[in-house]
Amino acid sequence: VRLELYTRGAPGALDGPVAPTWVGWPTFEELMGLLQVAREAERSGLGNPDPESLAAMRRRLLRLMRDEQGIERLLEATHASPAEFDTLLRRLVVAREFLTARRARLVEPTDTELRQAYEGDDPRYRMFHANGEGFAAARRAMRDEWVNRALPSALRQYLRALGSRVRVRVFTPSAVTP
């Protein structure tokens, strides 16, 4: 949860209370979906991502954290070990690869969508114009960016689809009347 808050630029993300205004049900659905997808991927033999995919995800998280010390600050604030961060990183990559391989419609863009994003004014894809790359050269990097951005929504959709087959209960404290 702290990683999500930190990458979104939430105030007090590392040391403040986890406020419901910043962490809502969709974030918890995403985290539960991540665990479920990673488990399913491991059961189906897709649980060993290649080192380049792990390195690419680490670079992406560093970019979202805005500096090189972001991971150290996150680990220090959450009292997590580098191994725990690596486990989270691995889960993200495994989930991404599983959804790309088995549920591509949840994350993969069409060529038309990529072309529209390239030609449009969407700031998320403007960096590909700034590099002076043509569409053909930028296509792979744009696709990767699209898949990364689609991952949270895809994890929630996957979890909701499981909900039709599996009962999920959320326990909340009830009000006690004297």
PDB file of C-alpha atoms in Angstrom:
ATOM      1  CA  VAL A   1       0.000   0.000   0.000  1.00  0.00           C
ATOM      2  CA  ARG A   2       2.844   2.377   0.843  1.00  0.00           C
ATOM      3  CA  LEU A   3       4.391   1.789  -2.582  1.00  0.00           C
ATOM      4  CA  GLU A   4       1.097   2.734  -4.241  1.00  0.00           C
ATOM      5  CA  LEU A   5       0.807   5.860  -2.135  1.00  0.00           C
ATOM      6  CA  TYR A   6       4.423   6.850  -2.750  1.00  0.00           C
ATOM      7  CA  THR A   7       4.267   6.418  -6.523  1.00  0.00           C
ATOM      8  CA  ARG A   8       1.073   8.514  -6.613  1.00  0.00           C
ATOM      9  CA  GLY A   9       2.723  11.319  -4.651  1.00  0.00           C
ATOM     10  CA  ALA A  10       0.347  11.076  -1.689  1.00  0.00           C
ATOM     11  CA  PRO A  11       1.252  13.335   1.241  1.00  0.00           C
ATOM     12  CA  GLY A  12       2.792  11.370   4.112  1.00  0.00           C
ATOM     13  CA  ALA A  13       2.955   8.265   1.932  1.00  0.00           C
ATOM     14  CA  LEU A  14       5.887   6.792   3.824  1.00  0.00           C
ATOM     15  CA  ASP A  15       5.253   7.853   7.382  1.00  0.00           C
ATOM     16  CA  GLY A  16       1.704   9.140   7.706  1.00  0.00           C
ATOM     17  CA  PRO A  17      -1.413   7.186   8.505  1.00  0.00           C
ATOM     18  CA  VAL A  18      -2.914   5.243   5.635  1.00  0.00           C
ATOM     19  CA  ALA A  19      -5.915   7.473   4.998  1.00  0.00           C
ATOM     20  CA  PRO A  20      -9.047   6.010   3.378  1.00  0.00           C
ATOM     21  CA  THR A  21      -9.164   9.062   1.109  1.00  0.00           C
ATOM     22  CA  TRP A  22      -5.918   7.913  -0.533  1.00  0.00           C
ATOM     23  CA  VAL A  23      -6.402   4.163  -0.268  1.00  0.00           C
ATOM     24  CA  GLY A  24      -9.817   3.056  -1.312  1.00  0.00           C
ATOM     25  CA  TRP A  25     -11.349  -0.254  -2.191  1.00  0.00           C
ATOM     26  CA  PRO A  26      -9.886  -0.279  -5.746  1.00  0.00           C
ATOM     27  CA  THR A  27      -6.353  -0.238  -4.322  1.00  0.00           C
ATOM     28  CA  PHE A  28      -7.098  -3.170  -2.045  1.00  0.00           C
ATOM     29  CA  GLU A  29      -8.767  -5.012  -4.935  1.00  0.00           C
ATOM     30  CA  GLU A  30      -5.635  -4.429  -6.989  1.00  0.00           C
ATOM     31  CA  LEU A  31      -3.380  -5.833  -4.258  1.00  0.00           C
ATOM     32  CA  MET A  32      -5.611  -8.882  -3.732  1.00  0.00           C
ATOM     33  CA  GLY A  33      -5.751  -9.374  -7.505  1.00  0.00           C
ATOM     34  CA  LEU A  34      -1.960  -9.193  -7.664  1.00  0.00           C
ATOM     35  CA  LEU A  35      -1.668 -12.043  -5.163  1.00  0.00           C
ATOM     36  CA  GLN A  36      -4.267 -14.162  -6.952  1.00  0.00           C
ATOM     37  CA  VAL A  37      -2.797 -13.637 -10.415  1.00  0.00           C
ATOM     38  CA  ALA A  38       0.741 -14.358  -9.167  1.00  0.00           C
ATOM     39  CA  ARG A  39      -0.477 -17.609  -7.563  1.00  0.00           C
ATOM     40  CA  GLU A  40      -2.279 -18.646 -10.733  1.00  0.00           C
ATOM     41  CA  ALA A  41       0.799 -17.817 -12.815  1.00  0.00           C
ATOM     42  CA  GLU A  42       3.010 -19.957 -10.592  1.00  0.00           C
ATOM     43  CA  ARG A  43       0.549 -22.859 -10.782  1.00  0.00           C
ATOM     44  CA  SER A  44       0.600 -22.651 -14.564  1.00  0.00           C
ATOM     45  CA  GLY A  45       4.396 -22.488 -14.800  1.00  0.00           C
ATOM     46  CA  LEU A  46       4.735 -18.772 -15.583  1.00  0.00           C
ATOM     47  CA  GLY A  47       6.280 -17.847 -12.241  1.00  0.00           C
ATOM     48  CA  ASN A  48       9.890 -17.295 -13.316  1.00  0.00           C
ATOM     49  CA  PRO A  49      10.335 -13.923 -14.992  1.00  0.00           C
ATOM     50  CA  ASP A  50      13.510 -13.163 -16.878  1.00  0.00           C
ATOM     51  CA  PRO A  51      16.049 -10.774 -15.314  1.00  0.00           C
ATOM     52  CA  GLU A  52      15.479  -8.101 -17.996  1.00  0.00           C
ATOM     53  CA  SER A  53      11.751  -7.933 -17.166  1.00  0.00           C
ATOM     54  CA  LEU A  54      12.595  -7.523 -13.483  1.00  0.00           C
ATOM     55  CA  ALA A  55      15.135  -4.808 -14.287  1.00  0.00           C
ATOM     56  CA  ALA A  56      12.619  -2.991 -16.511  1.00  0.00           C
ATOM     57  CA  MET A  57       9.987  -3.027 -13.744  1.00  0.00           C
ATOM     58  CA  ARG A  58      12.553  -1.754 -11.229  1.00  0.00           C
ATOM     59  CA  ARG A  59      13.459   1.102 -13.611  1.00  0.00           C
ATOM     60  CA  ARG A  60       9.775   1.931 -14.012  1.00  0.00           C
ATOM     61  CA  LEU A  61       9.233   2.051 -10.243  1.00  0.00           C
ATOM     62  CA  LEU A  62      12.324   4.209  -9.807  1.00  0.00           C
ATOM     63  CA  ARG A  63      10.966   6.594 -12.431  1.00  0.00           C
ATOM     64  CA  LEU A  64       7.627   6.736 -10.606  1.00  0.00           C
ATOM     65  CA  MET A  65       9.431   7.370  -7.302  1.00  0.00           C
ATOM     66  CA  ARG A  66      11.277  10.243  -8.977  1.00  0.00           C
ATOM     67  CA  ASP A  67      14.768   9.435  -7.697  1.00  0.00           C
ATOM     68  CA  GLU A  68      17.286   6.705  -6.961  1.00  0.00           C
ATOM     69  CA  GLN A  69      16.815   6.802  -3.183  1.00  0.00           C
ATOM     70  CA  GLY A  70      13.072   6.102  -3.415  1.00  0.00           C
ATOM     71  CA  ILE A  71      13.408   2.383  -2.775  1.00  0.00           C
ATOM     72  CA  GLU A  72      15.703   2.898   0.221  1.00  0.00           C
ATOM     73  CA  ARG A  73      13.276   5.416   1.744  1.00  0.00           C
ATOM     74  CA  LEU A  74      10.356   3.062   1.120  1.00  0.00           C
ATOM     75  CA  LEU A  75      12.169   0.116   2.735  1.00  0.00           C
ATOM     76  CA  GLU A  76      13.256   2.174   5.707  1.00  0.00           C
ATOM     77  CA  ALA A  77       9.789   3.624   6.306  1.00  0.00           C
ATOM     78  CA  THR A  78       8.029   0.258   6.029  1.00  0.00           C
ATOM     79  CA  HIS A  79      10.751  -1.738   7.832  1.00  0.00           C
ATOM     80  CA  ALA A  80      10.825  -4.064   4.848  1.00  0.00           C
ATOM     81  CA  SER A  81      13.878  -5.876   3.573  1.00  0.00           C
ATOM     82  CA  PRO A  82      15.273  -5.662   0.058  1.00  0.00           C
ATOM     83  CA  ALA A  83      14.187  -9.298  -0.371  1.00  0.00           C
ATOM     84  CA  GLU A  84      10.572  -8.333   0.404  1.00  0.00           C
ATOM     85  CA  PHE A  85      10.752  -5.546  -2.172  1.00  0.00           C
ATOM     86  CA  ASP A  86      12.201  -7.985  -4.701  1.00  0.00           C
ATOM     87  CA  THR A  87       9.300 -10.350  -3.978  1.00  0.00           C
ATOM     88  CA  LEU A  88       6.812  -7.569  -4.681  1.00  0.00           C
ATOM     89  CA  LEU A  89       8.693  -6.626  -7.838  1.00  0.00           C
ATOM     90  CA  ARG A  90       8.675 -10.264  -8.964  1.00  0.00           C
ATOM     91  CA  ARG A  91       4.922 -10.529  -8.318  1.00  0.00           C
ATOM     92  CA  LEU A  92       4.275  -7.450 -10.439  1.00  0.00           C
ATOM     93  CA  VAL A  93       6.289  -8.859 -13.334  1.00  0.00           C
ATOM     94  CA  VAL A  94       4.763 -12.330 -13.032  1.00  0.00           C
ATOM     95  CA  ALA A  95       1.239 -10.877 -12.951  1.00  0.00           C
ATOM     96  CA  ARG A  96       1.971  -8.655 -15.946  1.00  0.00           C
ATOM     97  CA  GLU A  97       3.371 -11.565 -17.964  1.00  0.00           C
ATOM     98  CA  PHE A  98       0.526 -13.886 -16.976  1.00  0.00           C
ATOM     99  CA  LEU A  99      -2.169 -11.385 -17.949  1.00  0.00           C
ATOM    100  CA  THR A 100      -0.371 -10.616 -21.206  1.00  0.00           C
ATOM    101  CA  ALA A 101      -0.117 -14.315 -22.043  1.00  0.00           C
ATOM    102  CA  ARG A 102      -3.473 -15.568 -20.763  1.00  0.00           C
ATOM    103  CA  ARG A 103      -5.800 -12.557 -20.588  1.00  0.00           C
ATOM    104  CA  ALA A 104      -4.360 -10.269 -23.247  1.00  0.00           C
ATOM    105  CA  ARG A 105      -7.659  -8.459 -23.847  1.00  0.00           C
ATOM    106  CA  LEU A 106      -7.344  -6.965 -20.347  1.00  0.00           C
ATOM    107  CA  VAL A 107      -3.969  -5.319 -20.960  1.00  0.00           C
ATOM    108  CA  GLU A 108      -2.955  -5.347 -24.628  1.00  0.00           C
ATOM    109  CA  PRO A 109      -3.677  -2.308 -26.795  1.00  0.00           C
ATOM    110  CA  THR A 110      -4.704  -2.590 -30.412  1.00  0.00           C
ATOM    111  CA  ASP A 111      -2.560  -1.032 -33.115  1.00  0.00           C
ATOM    112  CA  THR A 112      -5.304   1.556 -33.611  1.00  0.00           C
ATOM    113  CA  GLU A 113      -5.216   2.518 -29.922  1.00  0.00           C
ATOM    114  CA  LEU A 114      -1.426   2.835 -30.018  1.00  0.00           C
ATOM    115  CA  ARG A 115      -1.548   4.915 -33.192  1.00  0.00           C
ATOM    116  CA  GLN A 116      -4.165   7.242 -31.652  1.00  0.00           C
ATOM    117  CA  ALA A 117      -2.084   7.586 -28.491  1.00  0.00           C
ATOM    118  CA  TYR A 118       1.013   8.357 -30.546  1.00  0.00           C
ATOM    119  CA  GLU A 119      -0.729  10.949 -32.679  1.00  0.00           C
ATOM    120  CA  GLY A 120      -2.783  12.453 -29.845  1.00  0.00           C
ATOM    121  CA  ASP A 121      -1.917  14.905 -27.112  1.00  0.00           C
ATOM    122  CA  ASP A 122      -1.971  12.404 -24.264  1.00  0.00           C
ATOM    123  CA  PRO A 123       0.888  13.491 -21.945  1.00  0.00           C
ATOM    124  CA  ARG A 124       1.573   9.871 -20.991  1.00  0.00           C
ATOM    125  CA  TYR A 125       2.745   9.197 -24.540  1.00  0.00           C
ATOM    126  CA  ARG A 126       4.142  12.612 -25.473  1.00  0.00           C
ATOM    127  CA  MET A 127       7.642  11.477 -24.472  1.00  0.00           C
ATOM    128  CA  PHE A 128       7.716   9.254 -27.555  1.00  0.00           C
ATOM    129  CA  HIS A 129       7.331  12.326 -29.793  1.00  0.00           C
ATOM    130  CA  ALA A 130      10.023  14.195 -27.866  1.00  0.00           C
ATOM    131  CA  ASN A 131      12.545  11.496 -28.732  1.00  0.00           C
ATOM    132  CA  GLY A 132      11.858  12.095 -32.431  1.00  0.00           C
ATOM    133  CA  GLU A 133      11.010   8.438 -32.922  1.00  0.00           C
ATOM    134  CA  GLY A 134       8.571   7.451 -35.599  1.00  0.00           C
ATOM    135  CA  PHE A 135       5.590   5.306 -34.679  1.00  0.00           C
ATOM    136  CA  ALA A 136       7.272   2.073 -35.789  1.00  0.00           C
ATOM    137  CA  ALA A 137      10.288   2.717 -33.565  1.00  0.00           C
ATOM    138  CA  ALA A 138       8.184   3.853 -30.584  1.00  0.00           C
ATOM    139  CA  ARG A 139       5.561   1.113 -30.854  1.00  0.00           C
ATOM    140  CA  ARG A 140       7.233  -1.438 -28.540  1.00  0.00           C
ATOM    141  CA  ALA A 141       7.985   1.065 -25.778  1.00  0.00           C
ATOM    142  CA  MET A 142       4.477   2.526 -26.081  1.00  0.00           C
ATOM    143  CA  ARG A 143       2.954  -0.946 -25.820  1.00  0.00           C
ATOM    144  CA  ASP A 144       4.971  -1.669 -22.683  1.00  0.00           C
ATOM    145  CA  GLU A 145       3.854   1.616 -21.145  1.00  0.00           C
ATOM    146  CA  TRP A 146       0.231   0.851 -22.073  1.00  0.00           C
ATOM    147  CA  VAL A 147       0.396  -2.609 -20.472  1.00  0.00           C
ATOM    148  CA  ASN A 148       1.945  -1.182 -17.291  1.00  0.00           C
ATOM    149  CA  ARG A 149      -0.804   1.424 -17.054  1.00  0.00           C
ATOM    150  CA  ALA A 150      -3.510  -1.184 -17.723  1.00  0.00           C
ATOM    151  CA  LEU A 151      -2.185  -3.583 -15.071  1.00  0.00           C
ATOM    152  CA  PRO A 152      -4.027  -2.153 -12.009  1.00  0.00           C
ATOM    153  CA  SER A 153      -7.386  -2.217 -13.776  1.00  0.00           C
ATOM    154  CA  ALA A 154      -6.714  -5.694 -15.179  1.00  0.00           C
ATOM    155  CA  LEU A 155      -5.893  -7.013 -11.696  1.00  0.00           C
ATOM    156  CA  ARG A 156      -9.181  -5.634 -10.353  1.00  0.00           C
ATOM    157  CA  GLN A 157     -11.109  -7.149 -13.267  1.00  0.00           C
ATOM    158  CA  TYR A 158      -9.413 -10.506 -12.749  1.00  0.00           C
ATOM    159  CA  LEU A 159     -10.313 -10.471  -9.060  1.00  0.00           C
ATOM    160  CA  ARG A 160     -13.933  -9.549  -9.831  1.00  0.00           C
ATOM    161  CA  ALA A 161     -14.133 -12.409 -12.323  1.00  0.00           C
ATOM    162  CA  LEU A 162     -12.901 -14.733  -9.572  1.00  0.00           C
ATOM    163  CA  GLY A 163     -15.652 -13.343  -7.362  1.00  0.00           C
ATOM    164  CA  SER A 164     -18.193 -15.088  -9.530  1.00  0.00           C
ATOM    165  CA  ARG A 165     -16.479 -18.394  -8.702  1.00  0.00           C
ATOM    166  CA  VAL A 166     -15.092 -17.710  -5.221  1.00  0.00           C
ATOM    167  CA  ARG A 167     -16.695 -16.055  -2.237  1.00  0.00           C
ATOM    168  CA  VAL A 168     -14.687 -13.086  -0.991  1.00  0.00           C
ATOM    169  CA  ARG A 169     -15.581 -11.673   2.410  1.00  0.00           C
ATOM    170  CA  VAL A 170     -14.457  -8.363   3.796  1.00  0.00           C
ATOM    171  CA  PHE A 171     -14.704  -8.002   7.529  1.00  0.00           C
ATOM    172  CA  THR A 172     -15.114  -4.556   9.024  1.00  0.00           C
ATOM    173  CA  PRO A 173     -15.516  -3.587  12.656  1.00  0.00           C
ATOM    174  CA  SER A 174     -19.165  -3.249  13.556  1.00  0.00           C
ATOM    175  CA  ALA A 175     -20.565  -0.496  15.672  1.00  0.00           C
ATOM    176  CA  VAL A 176     -21.190  -1.672  19.227  1.00  0.00           C
ATOM    177  CA  THR A 177     -24.347  -0.328  20.825  1.00  0.00           C
ATOM    178  CA  PRO A 178     -24.300  -0.266  24.628  1.00  0.00           C
TER     179      PRO A 178
END
